[in-house]
mmCIF file of C-alpha atoms in Angstrom:
data_model
loop_
_atom_site.group_PDB
_atom_site.id
_atom_site.type_symbol
_atom_site.label_atom_id
_atom_site.label_comp_id
_atom_site.label_asym_id
_atom_site.label_seq_id
_atom_site.Cartn_x
_atom_site.Cartn_y
_atom_site.Cartn_z
ATOM 1 C CA ASN A 1 0.000 0.000 0.000
ATOM 2 C CA ARG A 2 2.839 2.324 0.872
ATOM 3 C CA PHE A 3 4.433 1.583 -2.512
ATOM 4 C CA PHE A 4 1.109 2.108 -4.266
ATOM 5 C CA ASN A 5 0.602 5.445 -2.476
ATOM 6 C CA PHE A 6 4.170 6.498 -3.267
ATOM 7 C CA LYS A 7 3.725 5.575 -6.927
ATOM 8 C CA THR A 8 0.350 7.321 -7.139
ATOM 9 C CA ASN A 9 1.696 10.480 -5.493
ATOM 10 C CA ASN A 10 4.682 10.494 -7.842
ATOM 11 C CA GLN A 11 2.386 10.140 -10.845
ATOM 12 C CA LEU A 12 0.217 12.978 -9.585
ATOM 13 C CA ASN A 13 3.275 15.197 -9.082
ATOM 14 C CA ILE A 14 4.533 14.384 -12.572
ATOM 15 C CA MET A 15 1.104 15.097 -14.018
ATOM 16 C CA ARG A 16 0.912 18.413 -12.152
ATOM 17 C CA THR A 17 4.390 19.375 -13.403
ATOM 18 C CA LEU A 18 3.494 18.473 -16.986
ATOM 19 C CA TYR A 19 0.219 20.407 -16.717
ATOM 20 C CA LEU A 20 1.992 23.471 -15.334
ATOM 21 C CA PHE A 21 4.659 23.296 -18.046
ATOM 22 C CA THR A 22 2.022 22.944 -20.757
ATOM 23 C CA PHE A 23 0.009 25.844 -19.308
ATOM 24 C CA LEU A 24 3.050 28.104 -19.116
ATOM 25 C CA PHE A 25 4.146 27.139 -22.616
ATOM 26 C CA CYS A 26 0.719 27.855 -24.090
ATOM 27 C CA THR A 27 0.404 31.091 -22.146
ATOM 28 C CA THR A 28 3.809 32.235 -23.349
ATOM 29 C CA LEU A 29 2.988 31.242 -26.912
ATOM 30 C CA GLY A 30 -0.336 33.090 -26.753
ATOM 31 C CA PHE A 31 1.326 36.179 -25.298
ATOM 32 C CA ALA A 32 3.932 36.179 -28.064
ATOM 33 C CA GLN A 33 1.240 35.832 -30.715
ATOM 34 C CA THR A 34 -0.993 38.572 -29.330
ATOM 35 C CA ASN A 35 1.842 41.054 -28.767
ATOM 36 C CA ALA A 36 2.602 41.579 -32.420
ATOM 37 C CA SER A 37 3.931 45.028 -31.541
ATOM 38 C CA ASP A 38 6.875 43.653 -29.524
ATOM 39 C CA PRO A 39 9.469 43.371 -32.342
ATOM 40 C CA PHE A 40 8.794 46.956 -33.364
ATOM 41 C CA ALA A 41 8.641 48.326 -29.813
ATOM 42 C CA GLU A 42 12.099 46.855 -29.281
ATOM 43 C CA THR A 43 13.476 49.105 -32.037
ATOM 44 C CA ILE A 44 12.871 52.067 -29.682
ATOM 45 C CA GLU A 45 16.245 52.123 -27.957
ATOM 46 C CA SER A 46 17.815 54.379 -25.370
ATOM 47 C CA GLU A 47 20.892 55.017 -27.505
ATOM 48 C CA ASP A 48 18.810 56.240 -30.452
ATOM 49 C CA LEU A 49 16.854 58.523 -28.115
ATOM 50 C CA ARG A 50 20.119 59.828 -26.704
ATOM 51 C CA GLN A 51 21.583 60.645 -30.108
ATOM 52 C CA LEU A 52 18.440 62.452 -31.239
ATOM 53 C CA LEU A 53 18.120 64.451 -28.029
ATOM 54 C CA TYR A 54 21.761 65.545 -27.984
ATOM 55 C CA VAL A 55 21.008 67.213 -31.314
ATOM 56 C CA TYR A 56 17.502 68.508 -30.572
ATOM 57 C CA ALA A 57 18.387 69.993 -27.177
ATOM 58 C CA SER A 58 21.675 71.514 -28.321
ATOM 59 C CA ASP A 59 22.596 75.206 -28.396
ATOM 60 C CA PHE A 60 22.147 75.193 -32.188
ATOM 61 C CA PHE A 61 18.372 75.322 -31.633
ATOM 62 C CA GLN A 62 18.698 78.275 -29.220
ATOM 63 C CA GLY A 63 15.959 77.043 -26.886
ATOM 64 C CA ARG A 64 13.354 76.704 -29.689
ATOM 65 C CA GLU A 65 11.238 79.713 -28.686
ATOM 66 C CA THR A 66 8.165 80.066 -30.908
ATOM 67 C CA GLY A 67 8.856 82.126 -34.035
ATOM 68 C CA THR A 68 12.627 82.409 -33.552
ATOM 69 C CA LEU A 69 15.486 81.146 -35.713
ATOM 70 C CA GLY A 70 16.009 78.273 -33.261
ATOM 71 C CA GLN A 71 12.411 77.137 -33.642
ATOM 72 C CA LYS A 72 12.736 77.283 -37.449
ATOM 73 C CA ARG A 73 15.816 75.084 -37.203
ATOM 74 C CA ALA A 74 13.847 72.668 -35.021
ATOM 75 C CA VAL A 75 10.985 72.252 -37.486
ATOM 76 C CA THR A 76 13.462 71.704 -40.315
ATOM 77 C CA PHE A 77 15.125 68.972 -38.259
ATOM 78 C CA LEU A 78 11.761 67.274 -37.676
ATOM 79 C CA LYS A 79 10.756 67.532 -41.329
ATOM 80 C CA GLU A 80 14.038 65.993 -42.469
ATOM 81 C CA PHE A 81 13.645 63.125 -40.003
ATOM 82 C CA TYR A 82 10.293 62.152 -41.494
ATOM 83 C CA GLU A 83 11.482 62.639 -45.071
ATOM 84 C CA THR A 84 14.500 60.377 -44.638
ATOM 85 C CA ARG A 85 12.324 57.619 -43.112
ATOM 86 C CA GLY A 86 9.775 57.755 -45.901
ATOM 87 C CA ILE A 87 6.929 58.924 -43.650
ATOM 88 C CA LYS A 88 4.511 61.137 -45.565
ATOM 89 C CA ALA A 89 3.646 64.764 -44.826
ATOM 90 C CA GLY A 90 0.195 65.442 -43.431
ATOM 91 C CA ALA A 91 -2.427 66.098 -46.105
ATOM 92 C CA GLY A 92 -3.073 69.809 -46.448
ATOM 93 C CA SER A 93 0.246 70.755 -44.861
ATOM 94 C CA GLU A 94 2.908 72.686 -46.728
ATOM 95 C CA ASP A 95 5.607 70.029 -46.959
ATOM 96 C CA TYR A 96 5.003 68.860 -43.354
ATOM 97 C CA PHE A 97 4.326 72.401 -42.051
ATOM 98 C CA GLN A 98 0.957 73.692 -40.865
ATOM 99 C CA LYS A 99 1.767 77.378 -41.006
ATOM 100 C CA MET A 100 0.072 79.982 -38.838
ATOM 101 C CA THR A 101 0.400 83.503 -37.520
ATOM 102 C CA LEU A 102 -0.114 83.761 -33.767
ATOM 103 C CA ASN A 103 -0.722 86.840 -31.665
ATOM 104 C CA ILE A 104 1.788 86.606 -28.825
ATOM 105 C CA ARG A 105 1.936 89.549 -26.440
ATOM 106 C CA ASP A 106 0.437 91.837 -29.079
ATOM 107 C CA LYS A 107 2.985 90.768 -31.677
ATOM 108 C CA GLU A 108 2.293 88.740 -34.808
ATOM 109 C CA VAL A 109 4.527 85.683 -34.833
ATOM 110 C CA LYS A 110 4.841 83.366 -37.831
ATOM 111 C CA THR A 111 5.312 79.761 -36.831
ATOM 112 C CA GLU A 112 4.272 76.216 -37.749
ATOM 113 C CA ASN A 113 3.221 72.801 -36.497
ATOM 114 C CA VAL A 114 4.924 69.772 -38.052
ATOM 115 C CA ILE A 115 2.599 66.972 -39.190
ATOM 116 C CA ALA A 116 3.389 63.542 -40.632
ATOM 117 C CA ILE A 117 1.139 60.527 -41.173
ATOM 118 C CA ILE A 118 1.208 56.785 -41.645
ATOM 119 C CA GLU A 119 -2.032 55.814 -43.329
ATOM 120 C CA GLY A 120 -4.049 52.891 -42.029
ATOM 121 C CA SER A 121 -4.297 49.720 -44.094
ATOM 122 C CA GLU A 122 -7.968 48.967 -43.324
ATOM 123 C CA LYS A 123 -9.515 52.070 -41.742
ATOM 124 C CA PRO A 124 -7.473 54.968 -43.141
ATOM 125 C CA ASP A 125 -10.244 57.481 -42.369
ATOM 126 C CA GLU A 126 -9.967 56.933 -38.618
ATOM 127 C CA TYR A 127 -7.076 58.711 -36.931
ATOM 128 C CA LEU A 128 -4.992 58.416 -33.789
ATOM 129 C CA VAL A 129 -3.052 61.608 -33.009
ATOM 130 C CA LEU A 130 0.272 61.305 -31.178
ATOM 131 C CA SER A 131 1.527 64.709 -30.070
ATOM 132 C CA SER A 132 4.359 66.552 -28.371
ATOM 133 C CA HIS A 133 5.337 70.213 -28.362
ATOM 134 C CA LEU A 134 8.373 71.231 -30.359
ATOM 135 C CA ASP A 135 8.976 74.624 -28.704
ATOM 136 C CA HIS A 136 10.582 75.733 -25.449
ATOM 137 C CA ILE A 137 11.251 79.087 -23.755
ATOM 138 C CA GLY A 138 14.351 80.157 -25.710
ATOM 139 C CA ILE A 139 17.028 82.528 -24.440
ATOM 140 C CA ARG A 140 16.492 84.395 -21.158
ATOM 141 C CA LYS A 141 18.954 86.695 -19.407
ATOM 142 C CA GLY A 142 21.522 85.680 -22.022
ATOM 143 C CA LEU A 143 21.258 81.965 -21.207
ATOM 144 C CA ILE A 144 19.899 79.277 -23.546
ATOM 145 C CA ASN A 145 17.128 77.121 -22.103
ATOM 146 C CA ASN A 146 17.512 73.941 -24.151
ATOM 147 C CA GLY A 147 14.527 72.094 -22.669
ATOM 148 C CA ALA A 148 15.968 68.589 -22.817
ATOM 149 C CA ASP A 149 13.092 67.205 -20.755
ATOM 150 C CA ASP A 150 10.564 69.934 -21.670
ATOM 151 C CA ASP A 151 9.806 68.816 -24.295
ATOM 152 C CA GLY A 152 12.846 67.497 -26.052
ATOM 153 C CA SER A 153 12.150 64.148 -24.395
ATOM 154 C CA GLY A 154 8.610 64.004 -25.769
ATOM 155 C CA THR A 155 9.695 65.187 -29.206
ATOM 156 C CA VAL A 156 12.371 62.556 -29.772
ATOM 157 C CA SER A 157 10.163 59.858 -28.211
ATOM 158 C CA LEU A 158 7.544 60.719 -30.825
ATOM 159 C CA LEU A 159 10.171 60.437 -33.572
ATOM 160 C CA GLU A 160 11.236 56.993 -32.367
ATOM 161 C CA ILE A 161 7.610 55.845 -32.111
ATOM 162 C CA ALA A 162 6.979 57.046 -35.669
ATOM 163 C CA GLU A 163 10.033 55.150 -36.889
ATOM 164 C CA ALA A 164 8.835 51.985 -35.113
ATOM 165 C CA PHE A 165 5.452 52.247 -36.875
ATOM 166 C CA GLN A 166 7.202 52.774 -40.196
ATOM 167 C CA LYS A 167 9.304 49.650 -39.648
ATOM 168 C CA ALA A 168 6.059 47.754 -39.055
ATOM 169 C CA VAL A 169 4.752 49.090 -42.380
ATOM 170 C CA GLU A 170 7.906 47.967 -44.157
ATOM 171 C CA ALA A 171 7.482 44.500 -42.603
ATOM 172 C CA GLY A 172 3.942 44.313 -43.988
ATOM 173 C CA ASN A 173 2.362 44.826 -40.571
ATOM 174 C CA GLY A 174 1.315 48.470 -40.599
ATOM 175 C CA PRO A 175 -1.507 49.905 -38.461
ATOM 176 C CA LYS A 176 -5.124 49.380 -39.513
ATOM 177 C CA ARG A 177 -6.022 52.962 -38.614
ATOM 178 C CA SER A 178 -4.020 56.032 -39.559
ATOM 179 C CA VAL A 179 -1.483 57.491 -37.143
ATOM 180 C CA ILE A 180 -0.833 61.243 -37.155
ATOM 181 C CA PHE A 181 2.449 62.484 -35.684
ATOM 182 C CA LEU A 182 1.795 66.052 -34.569
ATOM 183 C CA HIS A 183 4.571 68.305 -33.265
ATOM 184 C CA VAL A 184 2.904 71.481 -32.074
ATOM 185 C CA THR A 185 4.336 74.950 -31.705
ATOM 186 C CA GLY A 186 3.465 77.606 -29.128
ATOM 187 C CA GLU A 187 2.763 75.303 -26.192
ATOM 188 C CA GLU A 188 4.805 77.510 -23.889
ATOM 189 C CA LYS A 189 2.783 80.515 -25.083
ATOM 190 C CA GLY A 190 -0.552 79.000 -24.026
ATOM 191 C CA LEU A 191 -1.133 75.748 -25.965
ATOM 192 C CA LEU A 192 -1.482 77.835 -29.122
ATOM 193 C CA GLY A 193 -0.252 75.367 -31.755
ATOM 194 C CA SER A 194 -2.549 72.574 -30.611
ATOM 195 C CA LYS A 195 -5.459 75.009 -30.423
ATOM 196 C CA TYR A 196 -4.699 76.072 -33.983
ATOM 197 C CA TYR A 197 -4.730 72.440 -35.099
ATOM 198 C CA THR A 198 -8.046 71.609 -33.402
ATOM 199 C CA ASP A 199 -9.555 74.832 -34.788
ATOM 200 C CA ASN A 200 -8.139 74.048 -38.253
ATOM 201 C CA PRO A 201 -7.758 70.265 -38.336
ATOM 202 C CA LEU A 202 -6.104 68.648 -41.319
ATOM 203 C CA TYR A 203 -8.069 65.485 -40.534
ATOM 204 C CA PRO A 204 -11.664 65.453 -39.192
ATOM 205 C CA LEU A 205 -11.908 65.647 -35.412
ATOM 206 C CA ALA A 206 -15.052 63.497 -35.593
ATOM 207 C CA ASN A 207 -12.881 60.686 -36.989
ATOM 208 C CA THR A 208 -10.054 61.222 -34.477
ATOM 209 C CA ILE A 209 -10.286 58.299 -32.060
ATOM 210 C CA ALA A 210 -7.861 59.563 -29.384
ATOM 211 C CA ASN A 211 -4.862 61.757 -28.609
ATOM 212 C CA LEU A 212 -1.788 60.465 -26.791
ATOM 213 C CA ASN A 213 0.266 63.474 -25.695
ATOM 214 C CA ILE A 214 3.915 63.195 -24.602
ATOM 215 C CA ASP A 215 5.250 66.106 -22.551
ATOM 216 C CA MET A 216 8.284 65.543 -20.304
ATOM 217 C CA VAL A 217 9.120 61.836 -20.094
ATOM 218 C CA GLY A 218 12.891 61.840 -19.532
ATOM 219 C CA ARG A 219 13.306 62.483 -15.811
ATOM 220 C CA THR A 220 11.842 61.552 -12.413
ATOM 221 C CA ASP A 221 9.883 63.635 -9.944
ATOM 222 C CA PRO A 222 11.953 64.173 -6.750
ATOM 223 C CA LYS A 223 8.745 64.950 -4.825
ATOM 224 C CA ARG A 224 7.062 61.635 -5.702
ATOM 225 C CA VAL A 225 6.208 59.663 -2.538
ATOM 226 C CA ASN A 226 6.853 56.254 -4.129
ATOM 227 C CA ASP A 227 10.593 55.972 -4.769
ATOM 228 C CA ASN A 228 10.248 53.410 -7.595
ATOM 229 C CA PRO A 229 11.708 55.285 -10.603
ATOM 230 C CA ASN A 230 10.043 52.962 -13.106
ATOM 231 C CA TYR A 231 6.779 54.900 -13.403
ATOM 232 C CA ILE A 232 4.891 57.438 -15.487
ATOM 233 C CA TYR A 233 2.152 59.851 -14.505
ATOM 234 C CA LEU A 234 -1.014 59.352 -16.566
ATOM 235 C CA ILE A 235 -3.459 62.213 -16.773
ATOM 236 C CA GLY A 236 -6.875 62.195 -18.422
ATOM 237 C CA SER A 237 -7.111 58.544 -19.414
ATOM 238 C CA ASP A 238 -10.493 58.031 -17.710
ATOM 239 C CA ARG A 239 -11.988 61.520 -18.166
ATOM 240 C CA LEU A 240 -13.774 60.834 -21.458
ATOM 241 C CA SER A 241 -13.446 57.098 -22.071
ATOM 242 C CA THR A 242 -13.399 54.310 -19.494
ATOM 243 C CA GLU A 243 -12.477 52.000 -22.353
ATOM 244 C CA LEU A 244 -9.306 53.986 -23.064
ATOM 245 C CA HIS A 245 -8.295 53.814 -19.409
ATOM 246 C CA GLU A 246 -8.839 50.046 -19.249
ATOM 247 C CA LEU A 247 -7.014 49.481 -22.528
ATOM 248 C CA SER A 248 -4.061 51.527 -21.252
ATOM 249 C CA GLU A 249 -3.888 49.468 -18.054
ATOM 250 C CA GLU A 250 -4.067 46.160 -19.933
ATOM 251 C CA VAL A 251 -1.373 47.139 -22.434
ATOM 252 C CA ASN A 252 0.955 48.179 -19.622
ATOM 253 C CA LYS A 253 0.488 44.867 -17.781
ATOM 254 C CA ALA A 254 1.091 42.897 -20.980
ATOM 255 C CA THR A 255 4.231 44.810 -21.958
ATOM 256 C CA VAL A 256 6.544 46.990 -19.835
ATOM 257 C CA ASN A 257 4.528 46.715 -16.574
ATOM 258 C CA ILE A 258 5.632 49.977 -14.966
ATOM 259 C CA ASP A 259 3.837 51.934 -12.241
ATOM 260 C CA LEU A 260 1.015 53.990 -13.727
ATOM 261 C CA ASP A 261 0.623 56.882 -11.301
ATOM 262 C CA TYR A 262 -2.653 58.843 -11.365
ATOM 263 C CA THR A 263 -1.719 61.402 -8.711
ATOM 264 C CA PHE A 264 -2.182 64.368 -11.041
ATOM 265 C CA ASN A 265 -5.324 62.963 -12.630
ATOM 266 C CA ALA A 266 -7.338 63.921 -9.564
ATOM 267 C CA HIS A 267 -10.079 66.444 -10.310
ATOM 268 C CA ASP A 268 -8.856 68.597 -7.405
ATOM 269 C CA ASP A 269 -5.194 68.519 -8.490
ATOM 270 C CA LYS A 270 -3.893 71.930 -7.418
ATOM 271 C CA ASN A 271 -1.337 71.897 -10.250
ATOM 272 C CA ARG A 272 -4.130 71.600 -12.839
ATOM 273 C CA PHE A 273 -1.832 69.627 -15.164
ATOM 274 C CA TYR A 274 -4.850 68.252 -17.036
ATOM 275 C CA PHE A 275 -5.390 71.750 -18.417
ATOM 276 C CA ARG A 276 -1.728 72.596 -19.032
ATOM 277 C CA SER A 277 -0.559 70.567 -22.029
ATOM 278 C CA ASP A 278 -1.657 70.083 -25.615
ATOM 279 C CA HIS A 279 -3.975 67.114 -25.039
ATOM 280 C CA TYR A 280 -6.431 69.535 -23.445
ATOM 281 C CA ASN A 281 -7.371 71.089 -26.781
ATOM 282 C CA PHE A 282 -8.353 67.612 -27.989
ATOM 283 C CA ALA A 283 -10.242 66.847 -24.778
ATOM 284 C CA LYS A 284 -12.205 70.096 -25.192
ATOM 285 C CA ASN A 285 -13.391 68.637 -28.503
ATOM 286 C CA ASN A 286 -14.589 65.433 -26.833
ATOM 287 C CA ILE A 287 -11.625 63.365 -28.026
ATOM 288 C CA PRO A 288 -10.301 60.851 -25.435
ATOM 289 C CA VAL A 289 -6.771 61.661 -24.280
ATOM 290 C CA ILE A 290 -3.840 60.375 -22.278
ATOM 291 C CA PHE A 291 -1.153 62.796 -21.129
ATOM 292 C CA TYR A 292 2.185 61.063 -20.342
ATOM 293 C CA PHE A 293 4.278 63.075 -17.872
ATOM 294 C CA ASN A 294 7.183 62.490 -15.477
ATOM 295 C CA GLY A 295 6.413 65.462 -13.215
ATOM 296 C CA THR A 296 8.384 68.635 -12.655
ATOM 297 C CA HIS A 297 11.837 69.011 -11.112
ATOM 298 C CA ALA A 298 14.281 71.718 -10.042
ATOM 299 C CA ASP A 299 15.423 72.277 -13.647
ATOM 300 C CA TYR A 300 11.945 72.963 -15.039
ATOM 301 C CA HIS A 301 12.089 76.065 -17.294
ATOM 302 C CA LYS A 302 15.731 76.689 -16.406
ATOM 303 C CA PRO A 303 18.994 76.551 -18.399
ATOM 304 C CA THR A 304 19.892 73.492 -16.309
ATOM 305 C CA ASP A 305 17.279 71.300 -18.079
ATOM 306 C CA THR A 306 20.061 69.573 -20.005
ATOM 307 C CA VAL A 307 20.562 66.248 -21.772
ATOM 308 C CA ASP A 308 23.077 64.891 -19.269
ATOM 309 C CA LYS A 309 20.279 64.665 -16.677
ATOM 310 C CA ILE A 310 17.959 62.575 -18.848
ATOM 311 C CA GLU A 311 17.438 58.951 -17.757
ATOM 312 C CA PHE A 312 17.363 57.283 -21.143
ATOM 313 C CA ASN A 313 16.563 53.755 -19.952
ATOM 314 C CA LEU A 314 13.397 55.078 -18.299
ATOM 315 C CA MET A 315 12.603 57.118 -21.375
ATOM 316 C CA GLU A 316 12.962 54.040 -23.573
ATOM 317 C CA THR A 317 10.513 52.071 -21.413
ATOM 318 C CA ARG A 318 7.984 54.904 -21.414
ATOM 319 C CA ALA A 319 8.218 55.366 -25.183
ATOM 320 C CA ARG A 320 7.702 51.625 -25.692
ATOM 321 C CA LEU A 321 4.581 51.783 -23.518
ATOM 322 C CA ILE A 322 3.163 54.660 -25.552
ATOM 323 C CA PHE A 323 3.942 52.831 -28.789
ATOM 324 C CA ALA A 324 2.242 49.635 -27.556
ATOM 325 C CA THR A 325 -0.821 51.633 -26.461
ATOM 326 C CA ALA A 326 -0.962 53.359 -29.841
ATOM 327 C CA TRP A 327 -0.591 49.983 -31.560
ATOM 328 C CA GLU A 328 -3.580 48.563 -29.703
ATOM 329 C CA LEU A 329 -5.708 51.649 -30.412
ATOM 330 C CA THR A 330 -4.969 51.547 -34.122
ATOM 331 C CA ASN A 331 -5.371 47.807 -34.580
ATOM 332 C CA ARG A 332 -8.348 46.857 -32.398
ATOM 333 C CA GLU A 333 -11.587 45.949 -34.155
ATOM 334 C CA GLU A 334 -13.740 48.819 -32.850
ATOM 335 C CA ARG A 335 -12.696 52.376 -32.015
ATOM 336 C CA ILE A 336 -12.866 53.186 -28.307
ATOM 337 C CA LYS A 337 -16.148 54.617 -27.059
ATOM 338 C CA LEU A 338 -16.839 57.750 -25.064
ATOM 339 C CA ILE A 339 -18.335 57.354 -21.595
ATOM 340 C CA GLU A 340 -21.699 58.807 -22.594
ATOM 341 C CA GLU A 341 -22.167 56.432 -25.544
#
């Protein structure tokens, strides 16, 4: 009997082990099959982000203040990036530029957004807008404010995400919906470039499924209570679409699995960050948004916001998360729904 019990227990243990192995194998296989974005997300690398940002946040761009020579150099840099990767200019733009004249402190300032697009393979008339602001505060008291984090980090993250989508296209696995890459001007002057776009959209706002806005993703917040650096603040994800919020959470768990911190998403947030970046002009038009943000720091809007302080491994992870979220939004069967629908 003892031998029989021993043999039976051994058989049960072996069966349990085989079952667990089979379950894990199938789960892993399923995960690999469903995460078709992974090979392209992995092309977003910290070293590429570093090389781009060392150029974009250099003195050559003179702090990128709206309407200045430095800002003109910045938009040329962005245009040339898209041209060399074979990513098309936005329809209705002037060779990637959406030109405008803004009234800034009673002065007329000529400036431009930069817009590129990858058209969807199945639903090209539905659009996901990925945005970041290309400008910063320029030269003050004789010192250049290069804005490496604000918003050089968001700008070059958007470039890397665009390149990852283009590599998917070249591999025959492009997005089903269209992806618009929107670099807006005049954010530091009052969200003016994004307001101009939503007032004069090159693609119908009614067909714009969401806006993912990237503004400061290269540093950490020294005031954050949780000392885990592997996080990102998310703002606005549940304001207009519960479905967007849930999708964002699921994508994070299935991919990079970082801390999603909603501290500044609170309706009583005294900083009012929900109203202070370019996603807000989309939200005002009833378009679901997510604002990706690392929080402020001692170098915010100072000449000391420099590239050497950027944490590129964190930035890589955050950019991969945004790419994976964009991938899911553009490839899912149905567009996400608003809360009231």
